[in-house]
PDB file of N, CA and C in Angstrom:
ATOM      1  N   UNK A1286     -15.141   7.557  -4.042  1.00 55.00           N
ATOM      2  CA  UNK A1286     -15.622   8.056  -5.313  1.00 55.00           C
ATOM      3  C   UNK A1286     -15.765   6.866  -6.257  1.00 55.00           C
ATOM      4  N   UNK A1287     -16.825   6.916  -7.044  1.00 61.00           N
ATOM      5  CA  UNK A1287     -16.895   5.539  -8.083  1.00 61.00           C
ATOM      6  C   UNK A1287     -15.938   5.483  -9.127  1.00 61.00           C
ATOM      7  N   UNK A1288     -15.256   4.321  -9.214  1.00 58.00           N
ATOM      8  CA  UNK A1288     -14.031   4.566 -10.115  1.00 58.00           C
ATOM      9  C   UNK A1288     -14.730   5.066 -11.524  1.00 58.00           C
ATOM     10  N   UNK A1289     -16.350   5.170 -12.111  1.00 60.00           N
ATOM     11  CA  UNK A1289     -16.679   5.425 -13.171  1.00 60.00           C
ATOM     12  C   UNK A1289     -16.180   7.165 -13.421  1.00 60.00           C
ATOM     13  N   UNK A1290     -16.526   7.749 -12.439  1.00 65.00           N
ATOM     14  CA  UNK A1290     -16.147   9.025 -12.140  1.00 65.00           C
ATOM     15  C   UNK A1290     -14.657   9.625 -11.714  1.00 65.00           C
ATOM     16  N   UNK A1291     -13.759   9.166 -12.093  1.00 63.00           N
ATOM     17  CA  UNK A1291     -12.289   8.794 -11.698  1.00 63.00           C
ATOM     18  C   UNK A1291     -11.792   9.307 -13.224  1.00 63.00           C
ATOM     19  N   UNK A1292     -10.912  10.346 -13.788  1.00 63.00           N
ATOM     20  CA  UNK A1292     -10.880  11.056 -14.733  1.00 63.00           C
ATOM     21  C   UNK A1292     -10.194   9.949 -15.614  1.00 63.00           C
ATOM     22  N   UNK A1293     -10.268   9.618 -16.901  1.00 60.00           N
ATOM     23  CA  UNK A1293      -9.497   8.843 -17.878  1.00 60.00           C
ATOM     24  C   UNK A1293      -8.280   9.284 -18.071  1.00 60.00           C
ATOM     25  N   UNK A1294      -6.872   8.730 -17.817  1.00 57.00           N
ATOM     26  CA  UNK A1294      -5.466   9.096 -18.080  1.00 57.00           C
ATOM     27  C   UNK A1294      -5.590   8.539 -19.743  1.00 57.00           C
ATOM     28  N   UNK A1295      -4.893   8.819 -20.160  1.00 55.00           N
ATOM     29  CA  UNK A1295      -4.972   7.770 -21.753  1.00 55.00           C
ATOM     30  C   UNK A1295      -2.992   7.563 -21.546  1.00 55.00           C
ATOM     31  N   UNK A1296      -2.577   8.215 -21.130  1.00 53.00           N
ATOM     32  CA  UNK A1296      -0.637   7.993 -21.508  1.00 53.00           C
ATOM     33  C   UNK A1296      -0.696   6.788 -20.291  1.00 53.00           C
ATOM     34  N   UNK A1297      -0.875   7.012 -19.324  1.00 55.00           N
ATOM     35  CA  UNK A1297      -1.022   5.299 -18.448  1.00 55.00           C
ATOM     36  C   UNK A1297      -2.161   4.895 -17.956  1.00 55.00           C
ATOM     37  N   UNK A1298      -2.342   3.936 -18.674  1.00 62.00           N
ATOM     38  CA  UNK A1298      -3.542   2.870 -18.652  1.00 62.00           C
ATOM     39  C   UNK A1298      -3.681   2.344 -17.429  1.00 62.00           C
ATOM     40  N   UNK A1299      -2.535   1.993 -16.245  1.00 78.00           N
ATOM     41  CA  UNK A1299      -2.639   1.345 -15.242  1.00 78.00           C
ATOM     42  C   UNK A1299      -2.551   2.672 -14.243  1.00 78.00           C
ATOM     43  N   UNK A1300      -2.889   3.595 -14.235  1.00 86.00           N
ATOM     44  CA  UNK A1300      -2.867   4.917 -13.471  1.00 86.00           C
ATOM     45  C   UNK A1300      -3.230   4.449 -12.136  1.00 86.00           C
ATOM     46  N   UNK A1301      -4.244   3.915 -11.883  1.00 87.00           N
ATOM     47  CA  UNK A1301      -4.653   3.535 -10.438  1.00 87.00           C
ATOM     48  C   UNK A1301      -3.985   2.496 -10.044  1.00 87.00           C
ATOM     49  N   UNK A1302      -2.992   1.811 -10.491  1.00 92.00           N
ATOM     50  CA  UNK A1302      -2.564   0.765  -9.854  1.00 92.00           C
ATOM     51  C   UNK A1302      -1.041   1.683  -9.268  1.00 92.00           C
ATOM     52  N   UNK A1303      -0.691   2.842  -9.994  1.00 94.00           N
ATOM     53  CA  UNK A1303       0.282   3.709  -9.828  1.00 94.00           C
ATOM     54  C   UNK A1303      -0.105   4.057  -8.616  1.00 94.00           C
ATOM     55  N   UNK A1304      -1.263   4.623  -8.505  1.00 94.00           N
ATOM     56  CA  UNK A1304      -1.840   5.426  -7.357  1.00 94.00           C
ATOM     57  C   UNK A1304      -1.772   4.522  -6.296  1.00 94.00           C
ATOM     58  N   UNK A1305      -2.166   3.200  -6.289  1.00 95.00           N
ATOM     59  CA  UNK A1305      -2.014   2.174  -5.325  1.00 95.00           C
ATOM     60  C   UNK A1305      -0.284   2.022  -4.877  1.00 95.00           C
ATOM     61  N   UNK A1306       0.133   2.002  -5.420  1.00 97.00           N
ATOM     62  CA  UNK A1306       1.431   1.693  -5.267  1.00 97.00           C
ATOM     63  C   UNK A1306       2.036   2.825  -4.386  1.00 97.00           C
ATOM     64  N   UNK A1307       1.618   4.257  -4.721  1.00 97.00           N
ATOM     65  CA  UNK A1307       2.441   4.868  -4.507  1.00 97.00           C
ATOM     66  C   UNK A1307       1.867   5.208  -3.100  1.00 97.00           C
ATOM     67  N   UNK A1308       0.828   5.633  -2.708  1.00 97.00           N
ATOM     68  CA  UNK A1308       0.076   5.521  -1.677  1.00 97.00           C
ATOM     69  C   UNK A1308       0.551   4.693  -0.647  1.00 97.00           C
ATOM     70  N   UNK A1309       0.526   3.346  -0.822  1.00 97.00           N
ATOM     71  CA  UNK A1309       1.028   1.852   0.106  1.00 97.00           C
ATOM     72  C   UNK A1309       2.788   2.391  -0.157  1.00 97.00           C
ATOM     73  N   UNK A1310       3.064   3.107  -0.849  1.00 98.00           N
ATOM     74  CA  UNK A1310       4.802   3.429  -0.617  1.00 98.00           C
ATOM     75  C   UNK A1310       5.083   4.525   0.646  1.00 98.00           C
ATOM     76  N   UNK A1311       4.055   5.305   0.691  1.00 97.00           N
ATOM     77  CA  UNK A1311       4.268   6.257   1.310  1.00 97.00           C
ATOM     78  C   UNK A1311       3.850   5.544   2.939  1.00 97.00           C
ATOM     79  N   UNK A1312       2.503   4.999   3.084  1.00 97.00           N
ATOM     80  CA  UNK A1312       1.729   4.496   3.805  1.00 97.00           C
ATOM     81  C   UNK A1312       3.093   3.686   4.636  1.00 97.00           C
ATOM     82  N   UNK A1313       3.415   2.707   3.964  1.00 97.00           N
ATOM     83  CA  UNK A1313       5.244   2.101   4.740  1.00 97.00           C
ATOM     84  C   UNK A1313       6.173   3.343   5.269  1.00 97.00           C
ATOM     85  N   UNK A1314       6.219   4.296   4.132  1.00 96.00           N
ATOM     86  CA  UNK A1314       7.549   4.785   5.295  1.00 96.00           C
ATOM     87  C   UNK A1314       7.455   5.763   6.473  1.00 96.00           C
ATOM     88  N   UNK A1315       5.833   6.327   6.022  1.00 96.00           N
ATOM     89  CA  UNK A1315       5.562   7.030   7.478  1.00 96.00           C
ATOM     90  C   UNK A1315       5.579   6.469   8.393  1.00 96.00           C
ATOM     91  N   UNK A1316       4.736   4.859   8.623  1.00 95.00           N
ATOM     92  CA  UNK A1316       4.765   3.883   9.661  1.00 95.00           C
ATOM     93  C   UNK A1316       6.239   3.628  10.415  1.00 95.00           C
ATOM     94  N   UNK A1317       7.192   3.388   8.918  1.00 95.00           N
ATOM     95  CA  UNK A1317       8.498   2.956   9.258  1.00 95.00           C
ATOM     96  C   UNK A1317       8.924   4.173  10.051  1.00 95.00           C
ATOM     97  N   UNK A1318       8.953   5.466   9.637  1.00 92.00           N
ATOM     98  CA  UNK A1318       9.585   6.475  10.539  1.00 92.00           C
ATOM     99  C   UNK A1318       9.134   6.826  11.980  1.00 92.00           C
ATOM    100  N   UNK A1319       7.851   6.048  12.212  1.00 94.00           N
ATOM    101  CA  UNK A1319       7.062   6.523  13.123  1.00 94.00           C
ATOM    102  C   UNK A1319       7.164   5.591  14.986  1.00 94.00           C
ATOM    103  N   UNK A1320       7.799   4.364  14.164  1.00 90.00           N
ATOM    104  CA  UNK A1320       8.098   3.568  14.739  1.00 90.00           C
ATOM    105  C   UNK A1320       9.778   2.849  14.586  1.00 90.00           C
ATOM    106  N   UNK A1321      10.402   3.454  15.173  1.00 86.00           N
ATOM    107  CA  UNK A1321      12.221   3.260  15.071  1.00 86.00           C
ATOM    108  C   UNK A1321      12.683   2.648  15.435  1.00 86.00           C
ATOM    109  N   UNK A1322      12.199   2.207  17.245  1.00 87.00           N
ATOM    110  CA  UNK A1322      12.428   0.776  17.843  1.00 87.00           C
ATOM    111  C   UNK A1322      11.830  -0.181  17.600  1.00 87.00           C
ATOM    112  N   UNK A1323      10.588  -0.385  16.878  1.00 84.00           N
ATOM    113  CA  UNK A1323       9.735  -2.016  16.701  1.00 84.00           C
ATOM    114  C   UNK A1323      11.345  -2.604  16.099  1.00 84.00           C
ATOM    115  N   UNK A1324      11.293  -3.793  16.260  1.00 87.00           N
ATOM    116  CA  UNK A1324      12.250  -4.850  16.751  1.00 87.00           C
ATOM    117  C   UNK A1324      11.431  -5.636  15.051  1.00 87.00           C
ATOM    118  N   UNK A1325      12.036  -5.811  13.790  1.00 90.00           N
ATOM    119  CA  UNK A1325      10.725  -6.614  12.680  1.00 90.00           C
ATOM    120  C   UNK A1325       9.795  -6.073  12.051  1.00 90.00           C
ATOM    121  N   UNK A1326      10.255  -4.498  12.102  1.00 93.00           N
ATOM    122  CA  UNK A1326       9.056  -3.374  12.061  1.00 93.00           C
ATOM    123  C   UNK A1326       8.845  -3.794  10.356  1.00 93.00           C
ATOM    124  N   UNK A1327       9.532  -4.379   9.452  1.00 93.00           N
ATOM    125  CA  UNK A1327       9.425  -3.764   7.954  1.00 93.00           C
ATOM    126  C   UNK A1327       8.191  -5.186   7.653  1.00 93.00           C
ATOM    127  N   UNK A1328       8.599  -6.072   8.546  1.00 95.00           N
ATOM    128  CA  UNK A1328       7.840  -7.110   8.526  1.00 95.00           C
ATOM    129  C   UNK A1328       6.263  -7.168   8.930  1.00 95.00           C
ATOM    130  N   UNK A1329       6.447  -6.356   9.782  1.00 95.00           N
ATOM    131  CA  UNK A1329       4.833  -6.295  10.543  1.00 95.00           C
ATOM    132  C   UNK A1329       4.385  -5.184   9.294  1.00 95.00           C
ATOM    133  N   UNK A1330       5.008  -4.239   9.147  1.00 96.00           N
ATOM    134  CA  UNK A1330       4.231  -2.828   8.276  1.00 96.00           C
ATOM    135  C   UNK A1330       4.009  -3.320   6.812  1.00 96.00           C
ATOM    136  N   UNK A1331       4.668  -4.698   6.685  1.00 96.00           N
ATOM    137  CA  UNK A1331       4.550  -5.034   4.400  1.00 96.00           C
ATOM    138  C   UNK A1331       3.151  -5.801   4.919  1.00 96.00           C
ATOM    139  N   UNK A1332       3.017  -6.859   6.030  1.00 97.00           N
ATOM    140  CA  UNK A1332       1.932  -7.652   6.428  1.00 97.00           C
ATOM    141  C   UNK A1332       1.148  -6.711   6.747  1.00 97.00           C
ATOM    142  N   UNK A1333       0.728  -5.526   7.642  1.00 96.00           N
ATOM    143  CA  UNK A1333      -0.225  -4.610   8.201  1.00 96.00           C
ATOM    144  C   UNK A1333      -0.576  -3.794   6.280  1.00 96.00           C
ATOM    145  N   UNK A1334       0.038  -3.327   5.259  1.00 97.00           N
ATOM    146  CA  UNK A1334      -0.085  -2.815   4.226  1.00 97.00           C
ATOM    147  C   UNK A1334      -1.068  -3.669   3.437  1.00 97.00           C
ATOM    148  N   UNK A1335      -0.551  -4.927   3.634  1.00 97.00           N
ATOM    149  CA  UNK A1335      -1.290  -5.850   2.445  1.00 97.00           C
ATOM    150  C   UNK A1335      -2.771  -6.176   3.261  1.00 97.00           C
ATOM    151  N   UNK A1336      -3.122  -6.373   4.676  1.00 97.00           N
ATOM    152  CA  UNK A1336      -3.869  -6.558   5.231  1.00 97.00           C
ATOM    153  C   UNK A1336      -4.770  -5.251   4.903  1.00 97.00           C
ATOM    154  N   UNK A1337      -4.145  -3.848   4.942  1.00 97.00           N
ATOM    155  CA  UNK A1337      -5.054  -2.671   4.850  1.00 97.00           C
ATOM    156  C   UNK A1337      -5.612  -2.501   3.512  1.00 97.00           C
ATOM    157  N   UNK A1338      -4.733  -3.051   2.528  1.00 95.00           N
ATOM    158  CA  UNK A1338      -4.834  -3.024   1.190  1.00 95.00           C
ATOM    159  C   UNK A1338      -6.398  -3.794   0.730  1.00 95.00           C
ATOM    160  N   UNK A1339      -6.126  -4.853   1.455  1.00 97.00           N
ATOM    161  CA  UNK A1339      -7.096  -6.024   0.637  1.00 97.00           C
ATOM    162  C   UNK A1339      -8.176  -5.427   1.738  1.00 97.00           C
ATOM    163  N   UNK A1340      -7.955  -5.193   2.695  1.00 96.00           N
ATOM    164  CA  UNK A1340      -9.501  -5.060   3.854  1.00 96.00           C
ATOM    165  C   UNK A1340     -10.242  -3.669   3.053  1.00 96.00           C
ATOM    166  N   UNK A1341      -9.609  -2.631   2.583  1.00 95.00           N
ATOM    167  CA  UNK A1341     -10.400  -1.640   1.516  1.00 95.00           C
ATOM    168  C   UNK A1341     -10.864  -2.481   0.898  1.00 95.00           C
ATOM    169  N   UNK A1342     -10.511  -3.385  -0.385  1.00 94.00           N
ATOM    170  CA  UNK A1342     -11.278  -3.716  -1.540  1.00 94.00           C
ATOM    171  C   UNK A1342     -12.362  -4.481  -1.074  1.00 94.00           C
ATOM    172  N   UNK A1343     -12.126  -5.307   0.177  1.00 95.00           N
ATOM    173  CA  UNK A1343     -13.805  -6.121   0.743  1.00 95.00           C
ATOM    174  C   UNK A1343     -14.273  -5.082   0.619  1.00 95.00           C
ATOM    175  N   UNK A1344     -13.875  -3.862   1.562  1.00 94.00           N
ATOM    176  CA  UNK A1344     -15.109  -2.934   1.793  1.00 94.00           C
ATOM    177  C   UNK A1344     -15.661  -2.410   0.719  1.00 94.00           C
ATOM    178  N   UNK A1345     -15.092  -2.188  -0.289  1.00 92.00           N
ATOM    179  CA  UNK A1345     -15.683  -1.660  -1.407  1.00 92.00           C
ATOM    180  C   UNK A1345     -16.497  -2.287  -2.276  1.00 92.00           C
ATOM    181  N   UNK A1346     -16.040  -3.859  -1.697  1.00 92.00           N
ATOM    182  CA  UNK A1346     -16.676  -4.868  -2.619  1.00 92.00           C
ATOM    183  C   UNK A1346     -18.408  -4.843  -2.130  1.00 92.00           C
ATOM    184  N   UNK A1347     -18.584  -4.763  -0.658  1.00 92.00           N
ATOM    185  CA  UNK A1347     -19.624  -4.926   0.342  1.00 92.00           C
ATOM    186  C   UNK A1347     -20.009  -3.794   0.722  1.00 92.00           C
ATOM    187  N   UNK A1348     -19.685  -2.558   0.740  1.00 91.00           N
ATOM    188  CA  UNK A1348     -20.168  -1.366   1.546  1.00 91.00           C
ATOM    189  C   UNK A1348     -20.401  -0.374   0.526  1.00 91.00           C
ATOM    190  N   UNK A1349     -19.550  -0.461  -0.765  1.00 87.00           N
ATOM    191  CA  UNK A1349     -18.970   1.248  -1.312  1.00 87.00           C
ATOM    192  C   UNK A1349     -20.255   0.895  -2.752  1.00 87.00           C
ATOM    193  N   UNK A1350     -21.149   1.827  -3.001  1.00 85.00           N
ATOM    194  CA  UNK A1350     -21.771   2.115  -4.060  1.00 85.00           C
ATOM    195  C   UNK A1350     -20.824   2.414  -5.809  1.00 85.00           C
ATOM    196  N   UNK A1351     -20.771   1.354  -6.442  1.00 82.00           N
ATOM    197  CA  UNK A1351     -20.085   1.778  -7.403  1.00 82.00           C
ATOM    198  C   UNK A1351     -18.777   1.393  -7.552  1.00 82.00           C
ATOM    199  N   UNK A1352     -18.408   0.561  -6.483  1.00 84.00           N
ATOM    200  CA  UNK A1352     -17.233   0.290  -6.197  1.00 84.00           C
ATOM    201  C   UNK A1352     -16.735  -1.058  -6.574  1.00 84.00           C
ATOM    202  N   UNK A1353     -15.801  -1.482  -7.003  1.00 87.00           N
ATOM    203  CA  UNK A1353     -15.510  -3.001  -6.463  1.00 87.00           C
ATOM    204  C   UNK A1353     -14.705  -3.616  -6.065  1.00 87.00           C
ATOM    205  N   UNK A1354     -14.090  -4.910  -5.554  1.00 90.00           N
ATOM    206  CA  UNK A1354     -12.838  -5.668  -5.689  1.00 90.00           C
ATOM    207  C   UNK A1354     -11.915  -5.694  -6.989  1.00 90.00           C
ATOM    208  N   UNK A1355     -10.592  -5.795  -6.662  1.00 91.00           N
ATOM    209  CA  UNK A1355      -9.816  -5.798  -7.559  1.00 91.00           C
ATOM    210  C   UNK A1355      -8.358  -6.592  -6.529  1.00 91.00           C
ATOM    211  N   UNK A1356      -8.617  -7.498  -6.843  1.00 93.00           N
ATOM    212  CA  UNK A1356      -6.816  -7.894  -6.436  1.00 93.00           C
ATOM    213  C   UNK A1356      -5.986  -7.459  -6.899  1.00 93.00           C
ATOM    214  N   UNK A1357      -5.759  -6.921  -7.466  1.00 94.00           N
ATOM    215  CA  UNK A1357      -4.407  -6.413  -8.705  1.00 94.00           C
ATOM    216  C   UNK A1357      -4.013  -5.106  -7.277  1.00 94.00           C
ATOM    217  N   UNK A1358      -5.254  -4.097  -7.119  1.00 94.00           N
ATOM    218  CA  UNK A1358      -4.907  -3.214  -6.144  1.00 94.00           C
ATOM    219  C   UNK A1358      -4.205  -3.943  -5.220  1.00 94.00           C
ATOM    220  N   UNK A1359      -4.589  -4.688  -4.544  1.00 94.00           N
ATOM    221  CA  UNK A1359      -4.163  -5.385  -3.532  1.00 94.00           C
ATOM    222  C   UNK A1359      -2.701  -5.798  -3.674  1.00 94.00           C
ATOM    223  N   UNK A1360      -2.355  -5.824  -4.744  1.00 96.00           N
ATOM    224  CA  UNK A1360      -1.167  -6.340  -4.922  1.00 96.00           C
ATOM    225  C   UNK A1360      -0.581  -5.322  -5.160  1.00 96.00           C
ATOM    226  N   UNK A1361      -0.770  -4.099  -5.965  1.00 96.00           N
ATOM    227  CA  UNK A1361      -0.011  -2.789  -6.111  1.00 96.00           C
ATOM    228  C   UNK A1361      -0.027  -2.240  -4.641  1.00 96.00           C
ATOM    229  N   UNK A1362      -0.896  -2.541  -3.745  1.00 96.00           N
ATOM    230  CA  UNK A1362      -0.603  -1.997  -2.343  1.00 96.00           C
ATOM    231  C   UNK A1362       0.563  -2.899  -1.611  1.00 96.00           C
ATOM    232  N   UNK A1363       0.392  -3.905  -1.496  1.00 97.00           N
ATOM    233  CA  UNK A1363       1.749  -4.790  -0.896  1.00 97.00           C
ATOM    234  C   UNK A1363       2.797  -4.445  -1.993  1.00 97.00           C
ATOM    235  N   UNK A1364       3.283  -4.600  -3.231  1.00 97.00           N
ATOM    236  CA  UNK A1364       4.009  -4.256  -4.001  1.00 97.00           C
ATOM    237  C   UNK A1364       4.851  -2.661  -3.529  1.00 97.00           C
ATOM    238  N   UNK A1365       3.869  -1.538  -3.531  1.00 97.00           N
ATOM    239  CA  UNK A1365       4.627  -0.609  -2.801  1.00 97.00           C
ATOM    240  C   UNK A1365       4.982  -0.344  -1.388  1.00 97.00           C
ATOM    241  N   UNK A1366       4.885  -1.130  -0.758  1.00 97.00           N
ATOM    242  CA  UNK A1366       5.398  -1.437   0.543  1.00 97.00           C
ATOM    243  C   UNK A1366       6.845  -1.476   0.664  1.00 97.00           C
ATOM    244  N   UNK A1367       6.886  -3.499  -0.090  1.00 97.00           N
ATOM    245  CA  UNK A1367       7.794  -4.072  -0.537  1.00 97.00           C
ATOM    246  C   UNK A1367       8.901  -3.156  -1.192  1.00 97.00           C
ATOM    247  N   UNK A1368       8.450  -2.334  -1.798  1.00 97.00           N
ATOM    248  CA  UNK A1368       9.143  -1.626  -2.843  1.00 97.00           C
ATOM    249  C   UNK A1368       9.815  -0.231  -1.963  1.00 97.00           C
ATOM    250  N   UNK A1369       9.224   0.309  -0.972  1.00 97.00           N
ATOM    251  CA  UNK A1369       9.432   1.145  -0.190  1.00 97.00           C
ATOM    252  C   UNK A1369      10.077   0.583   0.784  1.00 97.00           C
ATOM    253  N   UNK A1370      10.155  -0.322   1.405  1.00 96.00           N
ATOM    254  CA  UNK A1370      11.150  -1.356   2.110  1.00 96.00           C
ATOM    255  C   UNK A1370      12.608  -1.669   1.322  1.00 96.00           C
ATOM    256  N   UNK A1371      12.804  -1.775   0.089  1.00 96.00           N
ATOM    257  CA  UNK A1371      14.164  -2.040  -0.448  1.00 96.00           C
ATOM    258  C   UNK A1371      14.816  -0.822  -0.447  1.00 96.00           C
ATOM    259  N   UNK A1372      13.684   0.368  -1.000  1.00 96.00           N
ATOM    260  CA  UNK A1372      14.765   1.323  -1.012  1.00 96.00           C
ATOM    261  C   UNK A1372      15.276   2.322   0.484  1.00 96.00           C
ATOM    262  N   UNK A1373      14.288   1.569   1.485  1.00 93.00           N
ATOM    263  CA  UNK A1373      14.705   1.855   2.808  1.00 93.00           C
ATOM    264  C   UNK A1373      16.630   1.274   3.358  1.00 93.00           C
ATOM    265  N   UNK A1374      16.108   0.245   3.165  1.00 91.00           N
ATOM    266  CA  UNK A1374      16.948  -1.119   3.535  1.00 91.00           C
ATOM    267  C   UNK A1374      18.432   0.011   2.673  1.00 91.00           C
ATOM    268  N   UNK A1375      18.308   0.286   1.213  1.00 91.00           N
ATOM    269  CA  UNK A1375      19.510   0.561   0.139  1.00 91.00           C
ATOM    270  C   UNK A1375      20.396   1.498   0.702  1.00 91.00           C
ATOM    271  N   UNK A1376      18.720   2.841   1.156  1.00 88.00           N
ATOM    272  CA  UNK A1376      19.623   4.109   1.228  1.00 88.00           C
ATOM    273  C   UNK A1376      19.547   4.635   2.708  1.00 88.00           C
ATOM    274  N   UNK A1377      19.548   3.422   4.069  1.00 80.00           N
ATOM    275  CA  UNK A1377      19.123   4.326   5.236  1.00 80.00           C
ATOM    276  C   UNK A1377      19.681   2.026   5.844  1.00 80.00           C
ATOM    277  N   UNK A1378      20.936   2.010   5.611  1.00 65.00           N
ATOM    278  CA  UNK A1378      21.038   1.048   6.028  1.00 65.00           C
ATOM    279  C   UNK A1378      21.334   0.552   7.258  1.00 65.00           C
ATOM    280  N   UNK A1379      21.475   1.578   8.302  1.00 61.00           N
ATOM    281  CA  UNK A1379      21.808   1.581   9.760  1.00 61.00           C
ATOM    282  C   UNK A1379      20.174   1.248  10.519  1.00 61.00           C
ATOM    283  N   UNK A1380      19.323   1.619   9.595  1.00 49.00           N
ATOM    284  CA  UNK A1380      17.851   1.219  10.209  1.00 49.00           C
ATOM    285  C   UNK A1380      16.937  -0.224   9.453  1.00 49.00           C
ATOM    286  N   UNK A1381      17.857  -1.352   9.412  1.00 47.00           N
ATOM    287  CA  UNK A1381      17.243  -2.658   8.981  1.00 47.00           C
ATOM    288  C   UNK A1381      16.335  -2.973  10.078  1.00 47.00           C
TER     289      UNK A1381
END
């Protein structure tokens, strides 16, 4: 959808970077649950997040009508990874 057409929040200004975040939060822990024995799993899934993260915004940059790059996403997508990884690690500490 073109972010022009993407409804205006006015109480948070960074709404889509929320949405990024929270998305790439979730996106980690299904992976993480999905996979119990990978041996480095939080490592491969923050690197596989940020890789999926930034490979959308090319595409949007090159393919998507209306669309564009934004690193910041890119970084709210690795950011909730990261962020979904600590509170893995905090509250589920038998599965590092």
């Amino acid at each position: 959808m073109p972010g022009k057409s993407l409804p205006h929040v006015a109480v948070f200004t960074s709404f889509d970077k929320f949405v990024h975040f929270t998305f790439f939060a979730g996106f980690f822990v299904l992976w993480y649950l999905y996979f119990p024995q990978l041996k480095n799993k939080a490592l491969y899934l923050i690197w596989l997040s940020a890789f999926y993260g930034y490979a959308i915004e090319f595409y949007q940059l090159y393919f998507a009508n209306g669309r564009s790059f934004d690193i910041f996403d890119g970084v709210a997508d690795t950011v909730g990874a990261v962020c979904a990884w600590l509170v893995i690690r905090k509250f589920m500490p038998m599965n590092k």
